[in-house]
mmCIF file of C-alpha atoms and ligand atoms in Angstrom:
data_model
loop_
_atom_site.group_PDB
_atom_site.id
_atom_site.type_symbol
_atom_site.label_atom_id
_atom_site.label_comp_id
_atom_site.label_asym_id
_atom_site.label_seq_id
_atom_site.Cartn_x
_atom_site.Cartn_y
_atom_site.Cartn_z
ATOM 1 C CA UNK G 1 120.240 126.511 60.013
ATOM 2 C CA UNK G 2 117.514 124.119 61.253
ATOM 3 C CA UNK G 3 115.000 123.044 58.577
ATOM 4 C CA UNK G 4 112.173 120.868 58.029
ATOM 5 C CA UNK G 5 114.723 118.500 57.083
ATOM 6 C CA UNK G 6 117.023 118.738 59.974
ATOM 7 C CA UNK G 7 117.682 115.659 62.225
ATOM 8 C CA UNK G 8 116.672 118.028 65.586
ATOM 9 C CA UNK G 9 114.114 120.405 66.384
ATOM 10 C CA UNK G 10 115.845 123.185 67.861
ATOM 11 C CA UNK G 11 114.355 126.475 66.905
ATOM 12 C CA UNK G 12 111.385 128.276 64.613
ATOM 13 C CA UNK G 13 113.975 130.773 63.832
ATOM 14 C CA UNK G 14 115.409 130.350 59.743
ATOM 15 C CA UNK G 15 112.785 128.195 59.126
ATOM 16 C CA UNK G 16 111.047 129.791 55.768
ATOM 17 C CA UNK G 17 107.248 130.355 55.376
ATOM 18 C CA UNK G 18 107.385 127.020 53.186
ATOM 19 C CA UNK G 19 108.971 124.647 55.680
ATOM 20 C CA UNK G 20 106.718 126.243 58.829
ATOM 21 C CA UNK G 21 103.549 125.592 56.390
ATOM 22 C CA UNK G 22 104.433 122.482 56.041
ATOM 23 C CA UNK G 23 105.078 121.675 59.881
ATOM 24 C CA UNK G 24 101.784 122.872 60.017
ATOM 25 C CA UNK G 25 100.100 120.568 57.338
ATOM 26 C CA UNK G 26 101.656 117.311 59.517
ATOM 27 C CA UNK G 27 100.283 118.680 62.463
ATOM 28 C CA UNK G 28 97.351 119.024 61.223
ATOM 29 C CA UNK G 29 97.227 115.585 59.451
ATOM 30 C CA UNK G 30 97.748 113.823 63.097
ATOM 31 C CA UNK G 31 95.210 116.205 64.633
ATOM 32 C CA UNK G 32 92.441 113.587 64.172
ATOM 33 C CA UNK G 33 95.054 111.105 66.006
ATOM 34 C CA UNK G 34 96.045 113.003 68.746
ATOM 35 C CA UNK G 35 93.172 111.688 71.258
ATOM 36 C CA UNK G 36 93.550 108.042 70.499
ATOM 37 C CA UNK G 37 90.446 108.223 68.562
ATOM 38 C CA UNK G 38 91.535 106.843 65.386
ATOM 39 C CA UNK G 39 94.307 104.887 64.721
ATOM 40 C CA UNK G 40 97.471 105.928 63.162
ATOM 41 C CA UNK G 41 98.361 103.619 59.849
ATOM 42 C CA UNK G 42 99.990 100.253 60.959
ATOM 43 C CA UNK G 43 102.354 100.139 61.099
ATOM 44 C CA UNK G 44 102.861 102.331 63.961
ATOM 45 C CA UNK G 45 105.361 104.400 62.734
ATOM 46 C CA UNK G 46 107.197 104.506 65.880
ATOM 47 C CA UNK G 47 107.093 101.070 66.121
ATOM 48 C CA UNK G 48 110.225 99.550 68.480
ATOM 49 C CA UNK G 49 111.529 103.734 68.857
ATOM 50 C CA UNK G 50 112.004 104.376 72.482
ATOM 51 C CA UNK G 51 112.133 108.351 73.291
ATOM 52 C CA UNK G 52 113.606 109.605 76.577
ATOM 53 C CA UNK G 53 112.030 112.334 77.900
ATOM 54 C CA UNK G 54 114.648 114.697 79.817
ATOM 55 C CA UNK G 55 112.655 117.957 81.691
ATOM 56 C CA UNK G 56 115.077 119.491 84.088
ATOM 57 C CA UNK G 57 112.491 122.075 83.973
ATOM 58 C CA UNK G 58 108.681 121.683 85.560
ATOM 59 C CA UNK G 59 105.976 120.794 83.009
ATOM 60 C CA UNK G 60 102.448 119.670 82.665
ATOM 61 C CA UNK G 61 101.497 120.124 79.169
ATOM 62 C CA UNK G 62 104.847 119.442 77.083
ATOM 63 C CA UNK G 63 106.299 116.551 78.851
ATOM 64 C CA UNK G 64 102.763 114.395 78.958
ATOM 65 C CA UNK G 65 101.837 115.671 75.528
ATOM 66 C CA UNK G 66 105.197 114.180 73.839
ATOM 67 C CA UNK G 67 104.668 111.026 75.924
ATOM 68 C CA UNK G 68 100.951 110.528 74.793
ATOM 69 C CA UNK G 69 102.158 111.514 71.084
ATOM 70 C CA UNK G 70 105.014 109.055 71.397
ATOM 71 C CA UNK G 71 102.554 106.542 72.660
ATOM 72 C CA UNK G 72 99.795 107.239 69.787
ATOM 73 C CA UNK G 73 102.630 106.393 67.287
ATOM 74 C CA UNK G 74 103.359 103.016 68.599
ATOM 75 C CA UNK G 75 106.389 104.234 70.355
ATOM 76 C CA UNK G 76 107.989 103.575 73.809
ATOM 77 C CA UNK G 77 109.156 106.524 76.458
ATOM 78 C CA UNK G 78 111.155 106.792 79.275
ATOM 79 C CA UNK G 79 111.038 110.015 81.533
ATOM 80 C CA UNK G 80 113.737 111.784 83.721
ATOM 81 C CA UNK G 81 113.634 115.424 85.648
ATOM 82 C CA UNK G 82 115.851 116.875 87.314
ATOM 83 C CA UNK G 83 113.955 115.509 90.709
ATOM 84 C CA UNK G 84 114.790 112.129 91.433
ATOM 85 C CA UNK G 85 117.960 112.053 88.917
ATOM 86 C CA UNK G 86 121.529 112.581 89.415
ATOM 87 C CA UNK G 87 121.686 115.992 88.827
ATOM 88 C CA UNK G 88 120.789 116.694 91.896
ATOM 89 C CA UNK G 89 124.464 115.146 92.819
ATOM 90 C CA UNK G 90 126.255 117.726 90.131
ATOM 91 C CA UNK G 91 125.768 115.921 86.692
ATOM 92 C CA UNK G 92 125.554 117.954 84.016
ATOM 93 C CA UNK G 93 122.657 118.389 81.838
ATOM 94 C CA UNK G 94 124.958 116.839 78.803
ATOM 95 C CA UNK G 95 126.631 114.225 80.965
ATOM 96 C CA UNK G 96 122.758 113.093 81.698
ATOM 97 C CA UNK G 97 122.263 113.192 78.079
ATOM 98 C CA UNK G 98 125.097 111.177 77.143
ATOM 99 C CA UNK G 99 124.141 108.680 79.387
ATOM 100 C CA UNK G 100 120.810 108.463 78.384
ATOM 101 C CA UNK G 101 122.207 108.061 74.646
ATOM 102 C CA UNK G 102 124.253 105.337 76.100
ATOM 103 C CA UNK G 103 121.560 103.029 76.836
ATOM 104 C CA UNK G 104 120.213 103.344 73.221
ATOM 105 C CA UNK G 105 117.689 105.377 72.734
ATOM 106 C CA UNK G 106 116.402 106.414 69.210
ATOM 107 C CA UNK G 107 115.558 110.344 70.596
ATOM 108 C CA UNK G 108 115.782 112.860 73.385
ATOM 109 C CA UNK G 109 113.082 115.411 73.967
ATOM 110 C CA UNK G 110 115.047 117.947 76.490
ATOM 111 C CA UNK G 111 113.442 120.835 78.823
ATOM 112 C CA UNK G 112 115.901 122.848 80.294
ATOM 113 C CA UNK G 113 117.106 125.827 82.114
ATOM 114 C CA UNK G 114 119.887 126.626 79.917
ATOM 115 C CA UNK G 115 118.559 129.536 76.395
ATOM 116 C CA UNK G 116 120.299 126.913 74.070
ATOM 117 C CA UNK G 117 120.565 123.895 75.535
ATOM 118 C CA UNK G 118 119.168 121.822 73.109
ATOM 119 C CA UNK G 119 121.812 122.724 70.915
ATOM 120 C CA UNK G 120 124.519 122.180 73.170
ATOM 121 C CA UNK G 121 122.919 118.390 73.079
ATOM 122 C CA UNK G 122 122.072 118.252 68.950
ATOM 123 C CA UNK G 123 125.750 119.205 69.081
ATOM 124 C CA UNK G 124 126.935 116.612 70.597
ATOM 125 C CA UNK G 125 124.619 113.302 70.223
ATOM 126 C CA UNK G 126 124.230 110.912 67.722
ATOM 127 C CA UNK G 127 120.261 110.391 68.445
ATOM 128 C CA UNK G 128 118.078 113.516 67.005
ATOM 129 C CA UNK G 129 117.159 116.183 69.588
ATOM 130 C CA UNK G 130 114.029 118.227 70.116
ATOM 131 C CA UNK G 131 114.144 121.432 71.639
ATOM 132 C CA UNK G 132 111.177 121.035 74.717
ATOM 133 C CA UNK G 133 111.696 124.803 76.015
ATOM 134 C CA UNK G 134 115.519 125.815 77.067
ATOM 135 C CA UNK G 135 115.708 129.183 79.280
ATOM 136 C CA UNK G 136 114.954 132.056 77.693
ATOM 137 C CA UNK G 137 115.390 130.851 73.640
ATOM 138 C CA UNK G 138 112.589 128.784 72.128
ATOM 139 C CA UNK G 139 110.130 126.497 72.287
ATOM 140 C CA UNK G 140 109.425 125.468 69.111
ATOM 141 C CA UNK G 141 107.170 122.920 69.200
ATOM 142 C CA UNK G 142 104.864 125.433 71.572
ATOM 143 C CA UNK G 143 104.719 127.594 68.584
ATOM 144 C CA UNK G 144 103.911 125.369 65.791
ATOM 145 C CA UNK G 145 101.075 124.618 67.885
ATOM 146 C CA UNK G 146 100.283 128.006 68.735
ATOM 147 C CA UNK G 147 100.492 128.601 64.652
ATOM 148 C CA UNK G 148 98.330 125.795 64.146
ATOM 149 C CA UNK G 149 95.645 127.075 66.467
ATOM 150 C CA UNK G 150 95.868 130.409 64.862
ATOM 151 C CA UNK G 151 95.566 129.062 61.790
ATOM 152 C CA UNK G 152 92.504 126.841 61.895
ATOM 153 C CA UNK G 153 90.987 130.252 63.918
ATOM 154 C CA UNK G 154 91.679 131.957 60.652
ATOM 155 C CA UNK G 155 90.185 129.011 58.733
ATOM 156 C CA UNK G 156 86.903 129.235 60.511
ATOM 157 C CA UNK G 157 86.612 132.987 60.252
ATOM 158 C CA UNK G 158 87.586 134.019 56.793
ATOM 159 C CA UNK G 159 88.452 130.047 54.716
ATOM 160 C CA UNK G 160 91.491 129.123 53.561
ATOM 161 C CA UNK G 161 93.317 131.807 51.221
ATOM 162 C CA UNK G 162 94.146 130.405 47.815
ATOM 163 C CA UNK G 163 97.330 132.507 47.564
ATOM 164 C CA UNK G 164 99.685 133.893 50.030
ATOM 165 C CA UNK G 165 100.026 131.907 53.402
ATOM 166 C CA UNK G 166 96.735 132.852 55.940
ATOM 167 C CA UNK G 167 98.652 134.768 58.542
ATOM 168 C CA UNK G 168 99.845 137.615 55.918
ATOM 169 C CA UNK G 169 98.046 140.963 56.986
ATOM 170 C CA UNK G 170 96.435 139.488 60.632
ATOM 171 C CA UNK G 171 97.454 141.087 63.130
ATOM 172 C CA UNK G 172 98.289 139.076 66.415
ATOM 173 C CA UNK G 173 99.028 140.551 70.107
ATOM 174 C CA UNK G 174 101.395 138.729 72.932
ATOM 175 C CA UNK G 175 100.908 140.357 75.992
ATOM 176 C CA UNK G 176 102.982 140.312 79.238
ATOM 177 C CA UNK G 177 106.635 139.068 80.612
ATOM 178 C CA UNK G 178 107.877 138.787 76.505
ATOM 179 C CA UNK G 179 111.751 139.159 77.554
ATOM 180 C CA UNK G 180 111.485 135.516 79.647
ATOM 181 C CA UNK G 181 109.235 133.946 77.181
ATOM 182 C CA UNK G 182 110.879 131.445 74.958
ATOM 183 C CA UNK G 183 106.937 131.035 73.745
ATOM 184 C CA UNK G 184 106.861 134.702 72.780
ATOM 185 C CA UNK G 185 110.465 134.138 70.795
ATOM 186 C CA UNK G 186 109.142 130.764 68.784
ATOM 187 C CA UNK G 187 106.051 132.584 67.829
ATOM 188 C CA UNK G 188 107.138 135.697 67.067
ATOM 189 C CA UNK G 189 109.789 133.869 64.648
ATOM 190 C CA UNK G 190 106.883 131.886 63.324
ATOM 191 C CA UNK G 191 104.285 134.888 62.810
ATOM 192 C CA UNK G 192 106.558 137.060 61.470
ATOM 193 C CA UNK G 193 108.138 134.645 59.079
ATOM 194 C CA UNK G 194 104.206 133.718 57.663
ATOM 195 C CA UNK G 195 103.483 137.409 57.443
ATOM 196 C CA UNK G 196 101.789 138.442 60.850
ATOM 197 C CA UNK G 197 101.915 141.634 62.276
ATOM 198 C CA UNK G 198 102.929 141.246 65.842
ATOM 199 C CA UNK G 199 102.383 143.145 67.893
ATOM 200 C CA UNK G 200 104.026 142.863 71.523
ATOM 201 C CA UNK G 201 102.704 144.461 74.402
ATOM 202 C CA UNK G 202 103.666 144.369 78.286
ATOM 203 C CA UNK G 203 105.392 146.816 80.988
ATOM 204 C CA UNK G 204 108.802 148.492 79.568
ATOM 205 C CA UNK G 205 110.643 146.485 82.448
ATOM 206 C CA UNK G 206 109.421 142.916 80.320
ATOM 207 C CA UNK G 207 108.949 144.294 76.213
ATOM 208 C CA UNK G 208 111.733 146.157 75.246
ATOM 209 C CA UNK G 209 112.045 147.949 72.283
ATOM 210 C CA UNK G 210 115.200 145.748 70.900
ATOM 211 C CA UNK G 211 112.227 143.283 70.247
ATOM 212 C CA UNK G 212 111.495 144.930 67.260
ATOM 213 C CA UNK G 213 114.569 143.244 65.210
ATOM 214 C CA UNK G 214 113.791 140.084 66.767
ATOM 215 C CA UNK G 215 112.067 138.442 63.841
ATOM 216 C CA UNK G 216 113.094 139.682 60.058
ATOM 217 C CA UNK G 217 110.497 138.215 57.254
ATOM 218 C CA UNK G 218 107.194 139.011 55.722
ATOM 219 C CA UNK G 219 105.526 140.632 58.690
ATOM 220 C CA UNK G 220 106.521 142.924 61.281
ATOM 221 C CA UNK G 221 107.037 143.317 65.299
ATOM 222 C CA UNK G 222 105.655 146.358 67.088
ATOM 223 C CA UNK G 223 106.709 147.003 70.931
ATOM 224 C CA UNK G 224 103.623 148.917 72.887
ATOM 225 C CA UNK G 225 103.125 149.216 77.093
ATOM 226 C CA UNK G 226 99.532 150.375 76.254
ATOM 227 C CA UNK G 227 97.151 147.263 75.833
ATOM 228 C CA UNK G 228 93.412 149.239 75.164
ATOM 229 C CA UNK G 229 94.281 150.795 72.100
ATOM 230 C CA UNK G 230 95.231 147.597 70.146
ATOM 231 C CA UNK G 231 92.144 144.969 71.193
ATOM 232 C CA UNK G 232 90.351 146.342 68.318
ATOM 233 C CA UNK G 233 92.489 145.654 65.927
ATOM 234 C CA UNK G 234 93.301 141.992 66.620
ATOM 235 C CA UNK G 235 92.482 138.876 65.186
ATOM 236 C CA UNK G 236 94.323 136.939 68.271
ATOM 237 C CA UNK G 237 95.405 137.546 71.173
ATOM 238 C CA UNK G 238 98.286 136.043 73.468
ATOM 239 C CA UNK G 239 98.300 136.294 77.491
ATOM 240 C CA UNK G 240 101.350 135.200 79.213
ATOM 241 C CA UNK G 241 102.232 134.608 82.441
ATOM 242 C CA UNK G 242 104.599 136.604 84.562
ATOM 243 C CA UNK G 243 107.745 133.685 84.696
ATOM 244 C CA UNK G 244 108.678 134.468 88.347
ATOM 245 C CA UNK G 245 111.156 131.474 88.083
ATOM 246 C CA UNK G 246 113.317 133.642 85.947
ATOM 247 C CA UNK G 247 113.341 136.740 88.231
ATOM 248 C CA UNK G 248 110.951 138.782 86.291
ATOM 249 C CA UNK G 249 111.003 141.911 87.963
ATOM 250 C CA UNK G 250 110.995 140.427 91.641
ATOM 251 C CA UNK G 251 107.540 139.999 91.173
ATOM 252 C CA UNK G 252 103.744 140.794 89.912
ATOM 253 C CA UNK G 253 103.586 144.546 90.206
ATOM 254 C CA UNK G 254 100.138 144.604 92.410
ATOM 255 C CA UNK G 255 98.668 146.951 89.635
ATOM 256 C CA UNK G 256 99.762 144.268 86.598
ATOM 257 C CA UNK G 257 95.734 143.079 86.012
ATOM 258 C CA UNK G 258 94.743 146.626 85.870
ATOM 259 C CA UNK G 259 97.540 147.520 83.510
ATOM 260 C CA UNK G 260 97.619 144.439 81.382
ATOM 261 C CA UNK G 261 95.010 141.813 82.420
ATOM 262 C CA UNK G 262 92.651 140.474 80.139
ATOM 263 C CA UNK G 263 89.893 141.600 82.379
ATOM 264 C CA UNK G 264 86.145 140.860 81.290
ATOM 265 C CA UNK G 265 86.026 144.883 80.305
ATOM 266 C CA UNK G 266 89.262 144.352 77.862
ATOM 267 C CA UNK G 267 87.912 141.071 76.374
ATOM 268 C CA UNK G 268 84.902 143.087 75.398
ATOM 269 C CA UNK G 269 86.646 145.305 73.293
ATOM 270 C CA UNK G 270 88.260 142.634 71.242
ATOM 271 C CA UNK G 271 86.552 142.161 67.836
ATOM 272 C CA UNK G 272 83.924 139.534 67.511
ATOM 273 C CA UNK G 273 86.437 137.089 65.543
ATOM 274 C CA UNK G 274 89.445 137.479 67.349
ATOM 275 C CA UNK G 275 90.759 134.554 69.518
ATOM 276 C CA UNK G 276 92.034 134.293 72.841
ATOM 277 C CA UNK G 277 95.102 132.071 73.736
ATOM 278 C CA UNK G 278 97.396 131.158 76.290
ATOM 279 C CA UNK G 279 100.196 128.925 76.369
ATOM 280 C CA UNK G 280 99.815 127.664 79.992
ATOM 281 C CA UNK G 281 99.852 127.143 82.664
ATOM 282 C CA UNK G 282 97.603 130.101 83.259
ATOM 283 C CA UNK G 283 97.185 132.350 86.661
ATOM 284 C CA UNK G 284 93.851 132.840 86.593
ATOM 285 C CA UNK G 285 93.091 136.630 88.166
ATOM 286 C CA UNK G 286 96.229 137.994 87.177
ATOM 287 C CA UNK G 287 97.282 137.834 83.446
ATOM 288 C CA UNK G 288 93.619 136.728 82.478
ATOM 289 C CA UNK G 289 90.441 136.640 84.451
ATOM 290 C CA UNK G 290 88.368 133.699 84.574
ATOM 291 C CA UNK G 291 85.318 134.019 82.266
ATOM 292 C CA UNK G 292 87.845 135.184 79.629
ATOM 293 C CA UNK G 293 89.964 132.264 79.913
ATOM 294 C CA UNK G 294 86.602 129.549 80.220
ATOM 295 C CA UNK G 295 84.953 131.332 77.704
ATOM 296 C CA UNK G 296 84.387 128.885 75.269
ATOM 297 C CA UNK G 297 83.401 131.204 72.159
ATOM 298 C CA UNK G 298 86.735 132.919 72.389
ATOM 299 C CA UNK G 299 89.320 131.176 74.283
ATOM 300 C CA UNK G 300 91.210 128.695 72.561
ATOM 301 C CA UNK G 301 93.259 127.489 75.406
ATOM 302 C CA UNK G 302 92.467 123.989 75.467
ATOM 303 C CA UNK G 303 92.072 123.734 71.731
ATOM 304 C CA UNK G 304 96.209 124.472 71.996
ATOM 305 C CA UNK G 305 96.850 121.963 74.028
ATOM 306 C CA UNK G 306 94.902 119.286 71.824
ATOM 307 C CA UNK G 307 96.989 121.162 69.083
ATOM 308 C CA UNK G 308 100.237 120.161 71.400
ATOM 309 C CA UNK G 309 99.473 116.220 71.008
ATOM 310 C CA UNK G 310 99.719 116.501 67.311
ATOM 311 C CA UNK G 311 102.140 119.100 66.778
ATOM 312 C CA UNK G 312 104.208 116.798 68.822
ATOM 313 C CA UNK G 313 103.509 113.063 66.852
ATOM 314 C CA UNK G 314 104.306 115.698 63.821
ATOM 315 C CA UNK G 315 108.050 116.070 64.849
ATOM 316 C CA UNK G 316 108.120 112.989 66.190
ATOM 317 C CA UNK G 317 107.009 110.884 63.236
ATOM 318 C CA UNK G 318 108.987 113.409 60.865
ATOM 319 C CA UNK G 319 112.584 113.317 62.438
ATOM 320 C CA UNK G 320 111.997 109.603 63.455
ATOM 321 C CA UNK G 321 110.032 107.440 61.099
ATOM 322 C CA UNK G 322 109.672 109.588 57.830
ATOM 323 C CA UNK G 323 113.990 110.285 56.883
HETATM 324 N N1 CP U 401 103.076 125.587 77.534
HETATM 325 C C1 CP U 401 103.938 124.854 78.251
HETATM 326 O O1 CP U 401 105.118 124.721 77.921
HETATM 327 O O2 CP U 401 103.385 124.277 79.372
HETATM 328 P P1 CP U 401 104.177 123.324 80.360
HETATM 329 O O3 CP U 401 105.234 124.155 81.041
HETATM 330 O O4 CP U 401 103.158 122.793 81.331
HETATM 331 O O5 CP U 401 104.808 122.241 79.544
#
């Protein structure tokens, strides 16, 4: 069972409400870090640590954001994807691994095809692994940061609560292709766990009702195909994209933005307070229109991605510099 004590970072799922609060905390601590503004304590506590970066799946905002994180905490990085690398001659994604570990690393941050992949390395390295997004299973790091964002939303809105953790009672939507998304899976783990409701919405073909026993804790899951009825009662909301890379569907049914778009109309209907977010990377016109996504009242979709850099010198500086 991973923890916040665990040598990788594999999975939101069995971590309590105390060890995802305090994830949270350290990623909120390196928040005023994250762009470079002020410096971390000397020394760097990633001092002489070189991290290798292995993303055998496409990424903009993961892969640079762990680099820049490493980089903020005095640390070195090396980066491989599956372009460019042997793989493309039939090494395996743990043969590449073991090699990597073979020149002497002190981490490996993996992206992969492969719903528990990350584990399959953890199990067999000696360096600690963190879990950058593998198939269909989690993406942990993703949702701490979505958590974070969620939570300083809540902050802003209502204060911090005294007792109880902040998320108990809110209710949050994801909305879209929830059966591919290892984002959906970390944060409904994570909400759940701190008390959310969740509630997860989409087109029967991509939110099944077996969703509902995803996530057991404080806070509950509810499966919908019916997106108008709940925008008034959210305090944040979730687009995500259609992941045509994992065969959802064969496609973007031509009526999806109609059905389940956050169209200018829908955004309107959310409650003043509720935030708008979006893991990335976004297709703008189709899961979320543009003035809802650059609205910069409501959308918190760059805010996340700020949220990424220090979520990421969190685990970093935890699993590497603080055992
Ligand atoms: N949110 C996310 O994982 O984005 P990337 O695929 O660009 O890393």
């Amino acid at each position: 069972m991973p923890s916040a004590a665990s040598r990788d970072f594999l999975a939101l799922e069995g971590l309590s409400a105390s060890e995802l609060t305090s994830w949270l905390d350290l990623a909120e601590a390196m928040l005023p870090y994250a762009f470079g503004k002020a410096p971390v304590a000397s020394p760097l506590p990633l001092a002489g640590k070189l991290i290798a970066n292995i993303f055998f799946e496409d990424s903009t905002r993961t892969r640079c954001s762990f680099e820049i994180a490493t980089k903020r905490l005095g640390g070195d990085v090396t980066n491989l994807g599956a372009s460019g690398s042997s793989a493309s001659k039939g090494e395996t994604l743990l043969d590449t691994a073991l090699n990597i570990e073979a020149m002497g690393v002190d981490a490996i941050v993996v992206r992969c095809a492969i719903s528990g992949g990350s584990q399959l390395l953890a199990n067999a390295l000696d360096v600690p692994v963190i879990n950058a997004g593998d198939g269909r299973h989690e993406h942990p790091t993703q949702g701490i940061l979505d958590l974070l964002t969620i939570r300083r939303h809540l902050h802003e809105v209502h204060g911090p609560r005294s007792g109880g953790t902040d998320f108990a009672g809110r209710t949050i939507a994801i909305v879209g292709d929830i059966v591919n998304s290892r984002v959906a899976r970390s944060a409904v783990h994570g909400l759940v766990t701190l008390g959310a409701k969740v509630l997860l919405v989409g087109p029967p073909t991509l939110v099944t009702s077996d969703f509902e026993q995803l996530a057991r804790g404080a806070g509950s899951i509810e499966v919908g195909h019916e997106l108008d009825g709940v925008l008034p009662r959210l305090d944040a909301i979730m687009m995500l994209r259609i992941q045509l890379e994992r065969a959802a569907g064969g496609g973007v049914a031509p009526d999806y933005r109609a059905q389940f778009g956050l169209t200018e109309a829908r955004a309107s209907m959310l409650p003043e307070h509720c935030a708008i977010l979006h893991p990335g990377p976004v297709n703008r016109g189709v899961e979320i229109d543009d003035r809802v996504s650059d609205d910069r009242r409501a959308s918190r979709i760059l805010t996340q991605v700020t949220a990424g850099v220090a979520t990421r010198m969190a685990v970093l500086k935890r699993l590497l510099a603080d055992q």
